[in-house]
Coordinates of C-alpha atoms and ligand atoms in Angstrom, one line a residue:
M1 CA 4.8 187.5 -158.2
I2 CA 1.0 187.1 -158.5
Q3 CA -0.8 187.9 -155.4
K4 CA -4.3 186.9 -154.1
P5 CA -7.1 189.3 -155.0
K6 CA -7.9 192.1 -152.5
G7 CA -10.3 191.0 -149.7
T8 CA -9.4 187.3 -149.9
Y9 CA -7.2 185.1 -147.7
D10 CA -5.5 181.7 -147.8
V11 CA -6.0 179.0 -145.2
Y12 CA -3.0 176.9 -144.1
G13 CA -1.3 175.6 -141.1
S14 CA -3.2 175.7 -137.7
K15 CA -5.9 177.8 -139.2
G16 CA -6.8 174.9 -141.5
K17 CA -7.0 172.6 -138.5
N18 CA -9.2 175.0 -136.7
I19 CA -11.6 175.4 -139.6
I20 CA -12.0 171.6 -140.0
Y21 CA -12.6 171.3 -136.3
L22 CA -15.4 174.0 -136.4
E23 CA -16.9 172.4 -139.5
N24 CA -17.0 169.0 -137.9
L25 CA -18.6 170.4 -134.8
L26 CA -21.3 172.0 -136.9
K27 CA -22.0 168.8 -138.8
A28 CA -22.4 166.9 -135.6
L29 CA -24.7 169.6 -134.2
M30 CA -26.8 169.6 -137.3
E31 CA -27.4 165.9 -136.8
K32 CA -28.5 166.5 -133.3
Y33 CA -31.0 169.1 -134.6
N34 CA -32.0 166.9 -137.5
Y35 CA -31.1 169.4 -140.3
N36 CA -30.2 168.2 -143.8
Y37 CA -27.1 169.3 -145.8
V38 CA -27.9 171.2 -149.0
R39 CA -25.6 172.7 -151.6
T40 CA -26.6 175.2 -154.3
P41 CA -24.4 176.8 -157.0
I42 CA -22.0 179.5 -156.1
F43 CA -23.2 181.5 -159.1
E44 CA -26.8 182.1 -159.8
S45 CA -28.8 184.2 -162.2
S46 CA -28.5 187.9 -161.1
D47 CA -32.3 188.2 -161.0
L48 CA -32.5 185.8 -158.1
F49 CA -30.6 188.2 -155.8
H50 CA -32.2 191.3 -157.1
R51 CA -35.6 189.9 -156.4
G52 CA -34.7 187.7 -153.4
V53 CA -32.4 190.0 -151.4
G54 CA -34.0 193.2 -152.6
E55 CA -32.9 196.0 -154.9
T56 CA -32.6 198.5 -152.0
S57 CA -30.4 196.3 -149.8
D58 CA -26.7 197.2 -149.4
I59 CA -25.8 193.8 -150.7
V60 CA -27.5 194.2 -154.1
S61 CA -27.1 197.9 -154.6
K62 CA -23.4 198.1 -153.8
E63 CA -21.8 194.7 -153.1
T64 CA -22.6 192.1 -155.7
Y65 CA -20.1 190.5 -158.0
D66 CA -22.0 190.7 -161.3
F67 CA -20.7 189.6 -164.7
K68 CA -21.9 188.4 -168.0
D69 CA -20.9 184.9 -168.9
R70 CA -19.9 183.8 -172.5
G71 CA -23.5 183.2 -173.3
N72 CA -24.4 186.8 -172.4
R73 CA -26.3 185.7 -169.2
N74 CA -26.3 188.0 -166.2
I75 CA -24.7 186.0 -163.4
T76 CA -23.9 187.0 -159.8
L77 CA -21.6 185.3 -157.4
R78 CA -23.8 184.5 -154.4
P79 CA -23.6 187.2 -151.7
E80 CA -25.6 185.1 -149.2
G81 CA -27.2 181.7 -148.9
T82 CA -30.9 182.1 -148.4
A83 CA -32.0 183.2 -151.9
G84 CA -30.3 180.1 -153.5
I85 CA -31.8 177.7 -151.0
V86 CA -35.3 179.2 -151.5
R87 CA -34.8 178.9 -155.3
S88 CA -33.8 175.3 -154.8
F89 CA -36.8 174.7 -152.5
I90 CA -39.2 176.0 -155.2
E91 CA -37.4 174.5 -158.2
N92 CA -37.1 171.0 -156.7
K93 CA -40.7 171.2 -155.2
M94 CA -39.4 170.5 -151.7
Y95 CA -42.7 172.1 -150.5
A96 CA -44.6 169.1 -151.9
E97 CA -42.8 166.7 -149.5
A98 CA -44.7 165.7 -146.4
N99 CA -41.9 166.0 -143.9
T100 CA -42.4 169.7 -143.1
P101 CA -40.7 171.8 -141.9
T102 CA -37.9 171.3 -144.4
K103 CA -34.8 171.8 -142.3
N104 CA -31.7 172.6 -144.3
W105 CA -28.1 173.6 -143.5
Y106 CA -25.4 174.9 -145.8
Y107 CA -21.8 176.0 -145.7
G108 CA -19.6 177.7 -148.2
P109 CA -18.1 180.8 -149.7
M110 CA -20.0 184.1 -150.2
Y111 CA -18.9 187.1 -152.3
R112 CA -19.4 190.7 -151.6
Y113 CA -17.6 193.7 -153.0
E114 CA -16.9 195.5 -149.7
R115 CA -14.1 197.6 -148.3
P116 CA -11.9 194.9 -146.8
Q117 CA -11.1 195.3 -143.1
S118 CA -10.8 193.1 -140.0
G119 CA -13.8 190.7 -140.1
R120 CA -14.9 191.9 -143.5
F121 CA -13.7 190.2 -146.7
R122 CA -14.8 189.9 -150.3
E123 CA -14.7 186.2 -150.2
F124 CA -15.9 184.9 -146.8
Y125 CA -17.4 181.7 -145.5
Q126 CA -20.9 181.3 -144.0
F127 CA -22.6 178.4 -142.2
G128 CA -26.3 178.8 -142.1
V129 CA -29.6 177.0 -141.7
E130 CA -33.1 177.6 -143.3
A131 CA -36.2 176.0 -141.9
L132 CA -39.1 176.2 -144.4
G133 CA -42.8 175.4 -144.0
S134 CA -43.7 176.4 -140.4
N135 CA -44.6 179.7 -138.7
N136 CA -44.3 178.0 -135.3
P137 CA -42.4 180.3 -132.9
M138 CA -40.8 177.1 -131.4
L139 CA -38.8 177.1 -134.7
D140 CA -37.7 180.7 -134.4
A141 CA -36.3 179.8 -130.9
E142 CA -34.7 176.7 -132.3
I143 CA -32.9 178.7 -135.0
I144 CA -31.6 181.2 -132.4
S145 CA -30.5 178.3 -130.2
I146 CA -28.3 176.8 -132.8
P147 CA -25.6 179.5 -133.0
V148 CA -25.9 180.1 -129.2
T149 CA -25.4 176.4 -128.5
F150 CA -22.5 176.3 -131.0
Y151 CA -20.7 179.3 -129.4
K152 CA -21.3 177.8 -125.9
L153 CA -19.8 174.4 -127.0
L154 CA -16.7 176.3 -128.1
G155 CA -16.5 178.1 -124.8
L156 CA -17.1 181.6 -126.1
K157 CA -18.3 183.8 -123.2
G158 CA -18.7 187.3 -124.6
I159 CA -21.9 186.6 -126.5
K160 CA -24.9 188.9 -126.6
V161 CA -28.1 187.9 -128.3
N162 CA -30.2 190.8 -129.6
I163 CA -33.8 190.1 -130.8
N164 CA -36.5 192.1 -132.3
S165 CA -39.7 191.7 -134.3
L166 CA -40.4 193.5 -137.5
G167 CA -44.0 192.2 -137.5
D168 CA -45.9 190.9 -140.4
I169 CA -46.4 192.9 -143.7
E170 CA -49.2 195.0 -142.2
S171 CA -47.3 195.9 -139.1
R172 CA -44.2 196.7 -141.1
L173 CA -46.1 199.0 -143.4
N174 CA -47.7 200.9 -140.5
Y175 CA -44.3 201.3 -138.9
K176 CA -42.7 202.5 -142.1
K177 CA -45.3 205.2 -142.4
A178 CA -44.6 206.3 -138.8
L179 CA -40.8 206.4 -139.5
L180 CA -41.3 208.5 -142.6
D181 CA -43.5 211.0 -140.7
Y182 CA -41.0 211.1 -137.8
F183 CA -37.8 211.6 -139.9
K184 CA -39.3 214.1 -142.3
P185 CA -38.4 217.3 -140.4
Y186 CA -34.9 215.9 -139.6
I187 CA -34.0 214.7 -143.1
N188 CA -31.1 217.2 -143.4
D189 CA -29.5 215.9 -140.2
L190 CA -29.1 212.4 -141.6
C191 CA -26.1 211.1 -143.5
E192 CA -26.1 210.9 -147.3
D193 CA -26.8 207.1 -147.2
C194 CA -29.7 207.6 -144.9
K195 CA -31.2 210.3 -147.1
I196 CA -31.4 207.6 -149.8
R197 CA -32.7 205.0 -147.2
Y198 CA -35.4 207.5 -146.3
E199 CA -36.7 207.3 -149.9
K200 CA -36.1 203.6 -150.5
N201 CA -36.0 201.6 -147.2
P202 CA -36.6 203.8 -144.1
L203 CA -36.2 200.9 -141.7
R204 CA -32.5 200.7 -142.6
I205 CA -32.0 204.2 -141.1
L206 CA -32.2 202.6 -137.7
D207 CA -29.1 200.4 -138.2
C208 CA -27.0 203.1 -139.8
K209 CA -23.5 202.9 -138.4
L210 CA -22.9 206.6 -138.8
D211 CA -26.1 208.1 -137.5
N212 CA -27.0 205.7 -134.7
K213 CA -25.7 207.9 -131.9
L214 CA -27.9 210.9 -132.9
E215 CA -30.6 212.0 -130.5
I216 CA -33.3 211.8 -133.2
M217 CA -32.3 208.1 -133.7
I218 CA -32.7 207.3 -130.0
N219 CA -36.1 208.9 -129.9
A220 CA -37.4 207.4 -133.2
P221 CA -40.6 205.4 -133.0
K222 CA -40.1 201.7 -132.0
I223 CA -41.4 198.9 -134.1
I224 CA -42.7 197.1 -131.0
D225 CA -45.3 199.8 -130.6
Y226 CA -46.6 199.1 -134.2
L227 CA -46.9 195.4 -134.1
N228 CA -50.5 194.1 -134.6
E229 CA -52.0 191.6 -132.2
E230 CA -50.9 188.5 -134.2
S231 CA -47.3 189.7 -134.6
K232 CA -47.1 190.7 -130.9
K233 CA -48.3 187.3 -129.9
H234 CA -45.8 185.6 -132.2
F235 CA -43.0 187.6 -130.7
E236 CA -44.1 186.8 -127.1
E237 CA -44.1 183.1 -127.9
V238 CA -40.6 183.3 -129.4
K239 CA -39.4 184.9 -126.1
K240 CA -41.2 182.3 -124.1
Y241 CA -39.5 179.4 -125.9
L242 CA -36.1 181.2 -125.6
D243 CA -36.7 181.3 -121.9
I244 CA -37.5 177.6 -121.9
L245 CA -34.2 177.0 -123.6
D246 CA -32.5 179.1 -121.1
I247 CA -31.1 181.5 -123.7
D248 CA -30.3 185.1 -122.5
Y249 CA -31.4 187.8 -124.9
V250 CA -32.0 191.5 -125.1
V251 CA -34.9 193.0 -127.0
N252 CA -33.2 195.6 -129.2
P253 CA -35.5 197.7 -131.3
N254 CA -32.7 198.9 -133.6
V255 CA -32.0 195.4 -135.0
V256 CA -33.7 195.6 -138.4
R257 CA -31.2 193.6 -140.5
G258 CA -30.0 194.6 -143.9
L259 CA -32.0 192.3 -146.1
D260 CA -35.5 193.3 -147.4
Y261 CA -37.1 189.9 -146.9
Y262 CA -37.4 189.7 -143.1
T263 CA -40.7 189.6 -141.3
N264 CA -41.4 189.0 -137.6
T265 CA -38.4 187.7 -135.7
V266 CA -35.0 189.1 -136.4
F267 CA -31.9 188.5 -134.4
E268 CA -28.1 189.1 -134.2
V269 CA -25.5 187.5 -132.0
E270 CA -22.9 190.0 -131.1
A271 CA -19.4 189.5 -129.7
S272 CA -19.1 191.7 -126.6
I273 CA -15.4 191.1 -126.1
E274 CA -13.0 193.9 -125.1
G275 CA -11.1 195.3 -128.1
F276 CA -13.0 193.1 -130.6
G277 CA -13.5 195.9 -133.1
S278 CA -16.6 197.2 -134.9
Q279 CA -17.3 194.1 -137.1
N280 CA -18.8 192.4 -134.0
V281 CA -21.9 190.8 -135.4
L282 CA -21.0 187.1 -135.4
C283 CA -24.2 185.8 -136.9
A284 CA -27.7 187.1 -137.9
G285 CA -31.0 185.9 -139.1
G286 CA -34.7 185.9 -138.8
R287 CA -38.0 185.0 -140.2
Y288 CA -38.8 185.6 -143.9
N289 CA -42.4 184.6 -144.4
G290 CA -42.8 186.5 -147.7
L291 CA -39.7 185.3 -149.6
V292 CA -40.8 182.0 -151.1
E293 CA -43.8 183.7 -152.7
T294 CA -41.7 186.6 -153.9
L295 CA -39.6 184.1 -155.8
D296 CA -42.8 182.6 -157.3
G297 CA -43.2 179.6 -155.0
P298 CA -46.3 178.8 -152.9
S299 CA -46.7 181.0 -149.8
T300 CA -44.4 179.4 -147.2
P301 CA -43.3 180.7 -143.8
A302 CA -39.6 180.3 -143.1
V303 CA -36.8 181.2 -140.7
G304 CA -33.1 180.9 -140.8
F305 CA -29.7 182.5 -139.9
A306 CA -26.1 182.8 -141.2
L307 CA -22.9 182.8 -139.3
G308 CA -19.6 184.1 -140.5
F309 CA -16.5 182.0 -140.0
E310 CA -13.9 184.8 -140.1
R311 CA -15.5 186.7 -137.2
L312 CA -15.9 183.5 -135.3
L313 CA -12.2 182.8 -135.6
N314 CA -11.4 186.4 -134.5
A315 CA -13.7 185.9 -131.5
L316 CA -12.0 182.6 -130.5
E317 CA -8.6 184.3 -130.8
A318 CA -9.8 187.3 -128.8
E319 CA -10.9 185.0 -126.0
K320 CA -7.7 182.9 -126.3
I321 CA -9.7 179.7 -126.9
V322 CA -7.5 176.9 -128.3
L323 CA -9.4 174.3 -130.2
E324 CA -8.6 170.7 -129.5
E325 CA -6.6 169.5 -132.4
E326 CA -6.7 166.0 -133.9
S327 CA -3.1 165.0 -133.2
L328 CA -0.7 162.4 -134.7
D329 CA -0.8 159.0 -133.0
I330 CA 2.4 157.5 -134.4
Y331 CA 5.6 158.7 -136.1
I332 CA 7.8 156.1 -137.7
I333 CA 11.5 156.5 -138.0
P334 CA 13.5 154.2 -140.2
M335 CA 17.1 154.0 -138.9
S336 CA 18.6 153.8 -142.4
D337 CA 17.5 153.5 -146.1
E338 CA 17.5 149.7 -145.6
E339 CA 14.4 149.9 -143.4
K340 CA 12.4 152.2 -145.7
T341 CA 10.2 149.7 -147.5
Y342 CA 9.4 147.9 -144.2
S343 CA 8.6 151.1 -142.5
Y344 CA 6.6 152.4 -145.4
K345 CA 4.4 149.3 -145.4
L346 CA 4.0 149.5 -141.6
C347 CA 2.9 153.1 -141.9
H348 CA 0.2 152.3 -144.5
D349 CA -1.1 149.3 -142.4
L350 CA -1.3 151.4 -139.3
R351 CA -3.3 154.1 -141.2
M352 CA -5.6 151.5 -142.5
S353 CA -6.2 150.2 -138.9
G354 CA -7.4 153.7 -138.0
F355 CA -4.3 155.4 -136.5
N356 CA -3.1 158.9 -137.5
T357 CA 0.4 157.9 -138.7
D358 CA 3.3 159.6 -140.5
I359 CA 6.8 158.6 -141.4
D360 CA 10.1 160.4 -142.1
Y361 CA 10.5 161.2 -145.8
M362 CA 13.6 163.3 -145.5
S363 CA 16.1 160.6 -144.6
R364 CA 17.0 162.5 -141.4
N365 CA 19.6 161.1 -139.1
I366 CA 18.3 159.8 -135.8
K367 CA 19.0 163.0 -133.9
S368 CA 17.1 165.3 -136.2
N369 CA 14.3 162.7 -136.5
F370 CA 13.8 163.0 -132.7
K371 CA 13.6 166.8 -133.2
Q372 CA 11.1 166.3 -135.9
A373 CA 9.1 164.0 -133.6
D374 CA 9.1 166.9 -131.0
R375 CA 7.6 169.2 -133.7
L376 CA 5.0 166.7 -134.8
N377 CA 4.2 165.7 -131.2
P378 CA 2.9 162.2 -131.9
K379 CA 1.7 160.0 -129.0
F380 CA 4.2 157.2 -130.0
V381 CA 7.4 156.9 -131.9
I382 CA 8.5 153.6 -133.6
I383 CA 12.1 153.3 -134.6
I384 CA 12.8 150.6 -137.2
G385 CA 16.3 149.2 -137.4
D386 CA 17.9 146.1 -138.8
E387 CA 16.9 144.0 -135.8
E388 CA 13.2 145.0 -136.1
T389 CA 12.8 144.1 -139.8
K390 CA 14.3 140.7 -139.1
T391 CA 12.4 139.8 -135.9
D392 CA 9.1 141.7 -136.3
V393 CA 9.4 142.8 -132.7
L394 CA 9.2 146.6 -132.6
T395 CA 10.3 149.1 -130.0
I396 CA 7.6 151.6 -129.3
K397 CA 8.3 154.7 -127.4
N398 CA 5.7 156.7 -125.6
N399 CA 6.6 160.2 -126.6
L400 CA 5.3 161.8 -123.5
T401 CA 6.5 159.5 -120.7
K402 CA 9.5 158.2 -122.7
E403 CA 8.5 154.6 -121.6
E404 CA 9.5 151.9 -124.0
Y405 CA 7.6 148.8 -125.0
K406 CA 8.5 145.7 -127.1
V407 CA 5.6 144.6 -129.3
K408 CA 5.2 142.0 -132.0
T409 CA 4.0 143.5 -135.3
E410 CA 0.9 141.3 -135.3
E411 CA -0.1 142.6 -131.9
L412 CA 0.5 146.2 -132.8
V413 CA -3.1 147.2 -133.5
N414 CA -4.4 145.8 -130.2
F415 CA -1.6 147.4 -128.4
F416 CA -2.3 150.8 -129.8
D417 CA -6.0 150.4 -129.4
D418 CA -5.7 149.7 -125.7
L419 CA -3.2 152.5 -125.1
L420 CA -4.8 155.2 -127.2
D421 CA -8.2 154.4 -125.5
E422 CA -6.7 155.5 -122.2
Ligands
ATP1 P1 -22.6 193.7 -141.5 O1 -23.7 194.6 -140.9 O2 -21.5 193.4 -140.6 O3 -22.2 194.1 -142.9 P2 -24.5 191.9 -142.7 O4 -25.8 192.4 -142.2 O5 -24.1 192.3 -144.1 O6 -23.3 192.3 -141.7 P3 -25.4 189.2 -143.0 O7 -25.7 189.4 -144.5 O8 -26.5 189.1 -142.1 O9 -24.4 190.4 -142.5 O10 -24.4 188.0 -142.8 C1 -24.4 187.2 -141.6 C2 -23.0 187.1 -141.1 O11 -22.0 186.9 -142.1 C3 -22.5 188.3 -140.4 O12 -23.0 188.4 -139.1 C4 -21.0 188.1 -140.5 O13 -20.6 187.3 -139.4 C5 -20.8 187.5 -141.8 N1 -20.4 188.4 -142.8 C6 -21.2 189.2 -143.6 N2 -20.5 190.0 -144.4 C7 -19.2 189.6 -144.3 C8 -17.9 189.9 -144.9 N3 -17.9 190.8 -145.9 N4 -16.8 189.3 -144.4 C9 -16.8 188.4 -143.5 N5 -18.0 188.0 -142.8 C10 -19.1 188.6 -143.2
MG2 MG1 -22.9 193.9 -144.8

């Protein structure tokens, strides 16, 4: 038997319903915020991620799915959404449009060659947004407010928003120098990965999952103290707008994010739910004012975030949140084979009139059809017998109250419209 590849999963049954529910909620939310749906290829040229995400990031140095296609091109399955969107922004000259900022959202699978565990897959789904063309801190706060609002709408309670600022390029460079000086005498106390990070990307030492309990980490210099005036002001403004939106947050100096392209605001939303496990970052993002230029576009400030679906489903489960399911309105039971055609046509007509309708396909006897109705849990059941096909007067049963109604076929749509509205 052929099995699915390691680190992937199938969606079926109630999980499928839950995912569709979440997708629809996000789509509706994106309309409220006036973001536009964009879709970019799942594979891109490898260079895009090497330059866009950064050679020293974990994603590019350890996690990408790289291959050569039959034309000998270096191709990578996208590990994240931002680089592709920025490529598309540049290639399609979206920057030349007058309606700035360009507010985009995306949803789809991402690929990272990681060690699979709870909340960590090799194929996983992200929803994300990218707003390009403005440095306004109102936009940073808007971006943070999107996942927070979404989680609130779902009823998630154990949500903690961590924010930080990495400052602009100048502040970041000063801070990097301070970190290098600080860690120099302790280099042998750090884990093997952090020794490499010291050489390549010292900021990443701060979010090391192994070393973060060490005394030297706790006492390390904080980026906040190295922000120049402009960066400090920008961060203050972001916090002000978060306050205006009534969003609770904690300033956490150890949030530095894994990707090389971040400047100024960075944030993570964490699940602080008892027993949730260590993969508890539900979504993350920040400002990346340098990325468009790095990928050969015109200098363009931008801010965005990405949210993982798998961890979201875990969080909903941990808080025992049951999503409201779209349920069946009507189940049609033909009494015998004689009524099949009539019932089949009726089923189609009801679907076309807007009702969620299904019919027995297994020629069950009446008793097991009622059992099936219990499993499907429709709001109404219609039983079609000889009498019904002749008179066009149907017996409708309310599956909850067991009340019965006699309704003429031509009045059926109005009848259901009225009752289902209640
Ligand atoms: P982590 O520190 O957990 O590895 P990350 O910094 O690699 O996360 P991002 O690249 O910022 O994560 O991705 C944003 C979100 O996407 C994460 O907060 C998480 O919800 C989700 N995510 C990232 N990697 C995976 C994965 N391998 N499987 C499932 N979800 C993931
Ligand atoms: Mg990761």
